[in-house]
Tab-separated table of C-alpha atoms in Angstrom:
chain	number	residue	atom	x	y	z
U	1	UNK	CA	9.258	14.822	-10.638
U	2	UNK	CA	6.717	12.831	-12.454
U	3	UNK	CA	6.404	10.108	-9.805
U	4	UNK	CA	7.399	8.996	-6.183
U	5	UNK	CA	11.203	8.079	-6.619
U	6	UNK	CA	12.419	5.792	-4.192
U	7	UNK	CA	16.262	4.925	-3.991
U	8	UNK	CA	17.737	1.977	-3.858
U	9	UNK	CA	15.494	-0.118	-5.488
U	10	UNK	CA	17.826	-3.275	-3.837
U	11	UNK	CA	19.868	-2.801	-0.724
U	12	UNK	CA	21.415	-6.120	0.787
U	13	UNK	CA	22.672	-5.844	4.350
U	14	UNK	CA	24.441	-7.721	6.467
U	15	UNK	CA	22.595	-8.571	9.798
U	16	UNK	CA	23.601	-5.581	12.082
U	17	UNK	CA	24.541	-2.931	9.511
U	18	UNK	CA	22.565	0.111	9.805
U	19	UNK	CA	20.587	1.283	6.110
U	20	UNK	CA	19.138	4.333	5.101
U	21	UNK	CA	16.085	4.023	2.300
U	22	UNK	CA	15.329	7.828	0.706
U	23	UNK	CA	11.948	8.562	-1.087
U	24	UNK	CA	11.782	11.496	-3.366
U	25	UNK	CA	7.681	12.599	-3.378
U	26	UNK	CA	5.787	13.916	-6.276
U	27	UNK	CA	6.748	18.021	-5.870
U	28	UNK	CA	4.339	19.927	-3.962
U	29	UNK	CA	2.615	16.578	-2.487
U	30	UNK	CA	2.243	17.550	1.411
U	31	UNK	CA	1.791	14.167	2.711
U	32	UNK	CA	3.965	11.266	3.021
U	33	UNK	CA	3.604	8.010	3.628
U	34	UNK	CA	6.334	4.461	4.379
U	35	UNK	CA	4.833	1.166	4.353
U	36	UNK	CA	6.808	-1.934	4.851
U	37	UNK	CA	5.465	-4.713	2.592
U	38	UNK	CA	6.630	-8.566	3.134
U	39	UNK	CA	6.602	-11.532	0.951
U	40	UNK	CA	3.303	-12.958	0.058
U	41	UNK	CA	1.641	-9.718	2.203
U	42	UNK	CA	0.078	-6.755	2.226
U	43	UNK	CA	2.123	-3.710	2.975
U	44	UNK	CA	1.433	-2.018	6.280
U	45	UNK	CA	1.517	1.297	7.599
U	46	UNK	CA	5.012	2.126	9.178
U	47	UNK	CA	4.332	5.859	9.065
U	48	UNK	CA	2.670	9.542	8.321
U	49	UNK	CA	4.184	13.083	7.722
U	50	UNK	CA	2.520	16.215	6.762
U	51	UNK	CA	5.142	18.388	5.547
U	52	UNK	CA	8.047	17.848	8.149
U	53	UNK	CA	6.133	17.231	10.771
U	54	UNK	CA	5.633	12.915	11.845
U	55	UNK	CA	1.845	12.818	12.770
U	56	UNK	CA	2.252	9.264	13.261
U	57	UNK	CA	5.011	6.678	13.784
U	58	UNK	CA	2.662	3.955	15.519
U	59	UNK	CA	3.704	1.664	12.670
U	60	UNK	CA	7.063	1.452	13.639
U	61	UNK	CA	7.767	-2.279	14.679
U	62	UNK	CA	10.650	-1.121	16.755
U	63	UNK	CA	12.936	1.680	17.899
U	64	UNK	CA	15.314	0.570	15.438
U	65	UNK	CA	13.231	2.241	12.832
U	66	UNK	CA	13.456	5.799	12.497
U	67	UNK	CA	11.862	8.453	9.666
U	68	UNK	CA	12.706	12.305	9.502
U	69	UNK	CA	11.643	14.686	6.282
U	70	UNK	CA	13.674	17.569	7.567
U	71	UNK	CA	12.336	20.413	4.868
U	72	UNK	CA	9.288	18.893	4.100
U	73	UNK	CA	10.055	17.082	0.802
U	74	UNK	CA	12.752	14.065	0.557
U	75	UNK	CA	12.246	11.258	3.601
U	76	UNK	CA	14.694	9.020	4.780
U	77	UNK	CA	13.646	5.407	6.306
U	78	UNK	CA	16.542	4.308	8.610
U	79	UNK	CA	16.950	1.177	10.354
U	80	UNK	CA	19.814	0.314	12.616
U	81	UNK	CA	21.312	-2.802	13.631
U	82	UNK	CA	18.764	-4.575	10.513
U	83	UNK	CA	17.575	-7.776	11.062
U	84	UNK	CA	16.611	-10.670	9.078
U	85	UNK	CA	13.037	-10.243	9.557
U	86	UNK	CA	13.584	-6.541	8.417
U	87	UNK	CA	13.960	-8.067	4.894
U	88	UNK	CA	10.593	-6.306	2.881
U	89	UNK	CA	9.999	-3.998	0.077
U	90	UNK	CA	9.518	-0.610	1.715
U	91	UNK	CA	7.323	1.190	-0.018
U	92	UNK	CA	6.869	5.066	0.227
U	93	UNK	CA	3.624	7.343	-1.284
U	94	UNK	CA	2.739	10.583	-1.176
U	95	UNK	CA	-0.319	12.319	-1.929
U	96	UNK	CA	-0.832	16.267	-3.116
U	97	UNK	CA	-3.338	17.661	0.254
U	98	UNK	CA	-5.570	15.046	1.543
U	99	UNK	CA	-4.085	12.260	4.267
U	100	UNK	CA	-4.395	9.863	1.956
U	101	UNK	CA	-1.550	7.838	0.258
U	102	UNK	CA	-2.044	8.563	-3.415
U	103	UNK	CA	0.589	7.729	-5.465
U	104	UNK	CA	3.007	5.043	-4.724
U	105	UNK	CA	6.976	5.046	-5.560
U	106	UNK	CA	8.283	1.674	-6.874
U	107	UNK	CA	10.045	0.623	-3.387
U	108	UNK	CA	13.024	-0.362	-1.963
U	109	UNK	CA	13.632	-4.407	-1.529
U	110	UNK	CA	15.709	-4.721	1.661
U	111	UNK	CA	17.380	-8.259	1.955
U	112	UNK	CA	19.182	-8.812	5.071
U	113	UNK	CA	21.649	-11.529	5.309
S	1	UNK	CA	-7.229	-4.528	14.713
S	2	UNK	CA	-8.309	-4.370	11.133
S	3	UNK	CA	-7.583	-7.437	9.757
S	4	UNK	CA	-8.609	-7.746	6.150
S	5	UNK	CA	-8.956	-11.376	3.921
S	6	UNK	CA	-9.279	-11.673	0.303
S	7	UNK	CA	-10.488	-14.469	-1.776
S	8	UNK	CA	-9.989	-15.751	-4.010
S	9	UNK	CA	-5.518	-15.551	-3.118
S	10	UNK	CA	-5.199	-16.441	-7.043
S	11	UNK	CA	-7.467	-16.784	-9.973
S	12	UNK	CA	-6.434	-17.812	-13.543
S	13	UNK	CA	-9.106	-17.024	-16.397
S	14	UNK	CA	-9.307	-16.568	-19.786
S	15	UNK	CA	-9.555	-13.441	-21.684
S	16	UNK	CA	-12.692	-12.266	-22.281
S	17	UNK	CA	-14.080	-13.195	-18.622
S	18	UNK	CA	-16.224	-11.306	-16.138
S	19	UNK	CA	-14.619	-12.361	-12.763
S	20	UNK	CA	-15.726	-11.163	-9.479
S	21	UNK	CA	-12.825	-10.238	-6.146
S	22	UNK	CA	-13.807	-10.837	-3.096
S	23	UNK	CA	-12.610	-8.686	0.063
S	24	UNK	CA	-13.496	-9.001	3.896
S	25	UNK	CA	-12.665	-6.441	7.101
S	26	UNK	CA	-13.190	-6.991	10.377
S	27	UNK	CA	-13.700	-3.368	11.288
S	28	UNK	CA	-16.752	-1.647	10.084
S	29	UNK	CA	-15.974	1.732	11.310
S	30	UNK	CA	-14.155	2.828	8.224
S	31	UNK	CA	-14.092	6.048	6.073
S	32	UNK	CA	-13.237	4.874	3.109
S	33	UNK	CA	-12.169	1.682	1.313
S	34	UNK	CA	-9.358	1.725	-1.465
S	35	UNK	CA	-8.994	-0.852	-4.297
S	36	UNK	CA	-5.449	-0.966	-6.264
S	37	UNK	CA	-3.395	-2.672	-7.984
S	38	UNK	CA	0.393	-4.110	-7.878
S	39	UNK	CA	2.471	-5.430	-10.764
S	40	UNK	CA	5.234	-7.421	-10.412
S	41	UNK	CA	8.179	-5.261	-9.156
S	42	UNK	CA	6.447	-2.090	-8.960
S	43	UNK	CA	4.627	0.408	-6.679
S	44	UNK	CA	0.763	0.322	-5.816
S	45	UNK	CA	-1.692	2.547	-8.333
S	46	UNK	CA	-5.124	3.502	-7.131
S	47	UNK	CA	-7.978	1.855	-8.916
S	48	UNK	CA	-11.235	3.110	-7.171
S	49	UNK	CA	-11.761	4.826	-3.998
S	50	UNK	CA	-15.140	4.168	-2.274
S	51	UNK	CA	-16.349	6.402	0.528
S	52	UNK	CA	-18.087	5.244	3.520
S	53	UNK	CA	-21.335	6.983	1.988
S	54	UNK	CA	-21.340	5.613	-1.443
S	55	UNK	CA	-22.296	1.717	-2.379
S	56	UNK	CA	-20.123	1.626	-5.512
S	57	UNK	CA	-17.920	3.393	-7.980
S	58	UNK	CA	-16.640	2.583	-11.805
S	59	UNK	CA	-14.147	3.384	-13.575
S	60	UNK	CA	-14.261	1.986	-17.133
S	61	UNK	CA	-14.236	-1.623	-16.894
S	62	UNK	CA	-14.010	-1.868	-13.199
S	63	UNK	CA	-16.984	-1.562	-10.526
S	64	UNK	CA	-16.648	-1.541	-6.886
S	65	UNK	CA	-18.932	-1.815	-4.087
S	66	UNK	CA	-18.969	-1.663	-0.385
S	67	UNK	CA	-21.193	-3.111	2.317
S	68	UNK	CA	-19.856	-1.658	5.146
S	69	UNK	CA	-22.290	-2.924	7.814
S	70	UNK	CA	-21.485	-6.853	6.676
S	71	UNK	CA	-17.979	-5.439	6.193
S	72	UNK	CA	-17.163	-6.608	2.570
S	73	UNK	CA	-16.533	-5.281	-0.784
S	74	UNK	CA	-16.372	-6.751	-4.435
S	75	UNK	CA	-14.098	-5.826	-7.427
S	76	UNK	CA	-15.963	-6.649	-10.939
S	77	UNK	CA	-13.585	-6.762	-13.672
S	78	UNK	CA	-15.937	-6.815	-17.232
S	79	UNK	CA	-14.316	-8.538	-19.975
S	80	UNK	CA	-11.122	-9.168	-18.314
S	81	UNK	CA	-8.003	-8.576	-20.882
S	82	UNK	CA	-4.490	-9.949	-20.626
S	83	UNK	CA	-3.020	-6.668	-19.567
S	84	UNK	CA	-5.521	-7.074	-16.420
S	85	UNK	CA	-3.132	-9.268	-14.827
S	86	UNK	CA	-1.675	-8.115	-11.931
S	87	UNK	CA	-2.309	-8.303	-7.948
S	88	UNK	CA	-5.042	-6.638	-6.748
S	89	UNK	CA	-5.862	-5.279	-2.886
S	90	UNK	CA	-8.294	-4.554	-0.985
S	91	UNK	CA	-7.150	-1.398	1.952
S	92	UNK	CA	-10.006	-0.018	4.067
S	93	UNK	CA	-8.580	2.599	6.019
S	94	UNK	CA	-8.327	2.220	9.825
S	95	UNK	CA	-11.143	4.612	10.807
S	96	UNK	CA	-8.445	6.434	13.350
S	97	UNK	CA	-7.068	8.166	10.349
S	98	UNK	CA	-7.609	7.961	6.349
S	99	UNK	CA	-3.859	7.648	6.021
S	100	UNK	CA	-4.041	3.923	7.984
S	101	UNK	CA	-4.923	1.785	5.103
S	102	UNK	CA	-4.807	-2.037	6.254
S	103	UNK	CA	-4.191	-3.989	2.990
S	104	UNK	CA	-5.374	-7.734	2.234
S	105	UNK	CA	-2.756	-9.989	1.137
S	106	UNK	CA	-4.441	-9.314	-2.370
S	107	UNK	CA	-5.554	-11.787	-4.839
S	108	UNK	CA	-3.346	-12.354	-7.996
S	109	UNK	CA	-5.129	-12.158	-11.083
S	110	UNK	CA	-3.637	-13.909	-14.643
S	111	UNK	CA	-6.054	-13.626	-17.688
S	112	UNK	CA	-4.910	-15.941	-20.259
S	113	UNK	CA	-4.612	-15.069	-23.911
């Protein structure tokens, strides 16, 4: 495609629901990045994949978080039981080789009530 | 921990200006040190990208530069234009892996008509 595509752009969930947030990557792009972005913050690194594989997860504020890319292209986000301190724009980039987020997809606001 | 501070956290000018961005990091030990930019309700795009090597890059109107041993950078805008408004961020990366940017809480930038 000709960007990151990132779907929903809004999810609101009740407090315990479980959600699932999927990012689409540029085609091709080996490298995939989530980062969970607050109000009034930076975003921060949740985690890394290089093709299917999770290099690194030690973003991950809890095990309630989970991230698979199963052949290498789409990535789902899943949290369980959400929280109200879940509530962030989750942002996901990928970039074409080099572990580097590149280009960034428009994110996913998560509102948990 | 990287922890990364930006000043100023908002600046209003008008059109026309030269303004300067400020950016801090704890953490010298860094590869690289990424500048973008986030408008409202949208993903992150890549302004400049300054290696641990260089002292400064452009791109058009914008100029970066790095002192990574007093472990700050600077974002000169030249004749800053209304469409310049926007959020900008400072992201070193973590030094234990390009792909660990830490982000600033950015400093948001209006340039009045």
């Amino acid at each position: 495609g000709a960007g990151v595509s990132q779907s929903p752009r809004y999810k609101v969930a009740k407090r315990g629901q479980d959600v699932a947030l999927r990012c689409d990557p540029i085609s091709g792009h080996v490298s995939l990045f989530w980062y969970q972005q607050a109000l009034g913050q930076g975003p921060e690194f949740l985690t890394y994949f290089q093709n299917e594989a999770q290099l690194d997860k030690s973003g991950l504020p809890s095990d309630r978080f989970f991230a698979e890319r199963p052949e290498g292209s789409v990535s789902t986000l899943k949290i369980q039981r959400t929280q109200q301190e879940d509530s962030a724009v989750y942002l996901c980039a990928s970039s074409l080789e080099q572990a580097r987020p590149a280009f960034f997809g428009q994110g996913t606001r998560l509102t948990v009530v | 921990k990287q922890e990364v501070t930006q000043i100023p956290a908002a600046l209003s000018v008008p059109e026309g200006e030269n303004l300067v961005l400020n950016c801090s990091f704890t953490d010298s030990a860094i590869y690289n040190l990424q500048w973008f930019r986030q408008d409202p309700g949208k993903g992150l795009t890549s302004l400049l990208l300054i290696q641990s090597s260089q002292r400064e890059q452009t791109s058009g109107r914008l100029n970066a530069s790095l002192d990574k041993s007093s472990g700050r950078s600077t974002l000169y805008i030249a004749a800053s234009q209304p469409g310049d408004s926007a959020t900008y961020l400072c992201a070193p990366d973590s030094g234990a892996g390009s792909y660990q940017l830490t982000f600033g809480k950015g400093t948001k930038l209006s340039v009045i008509p």
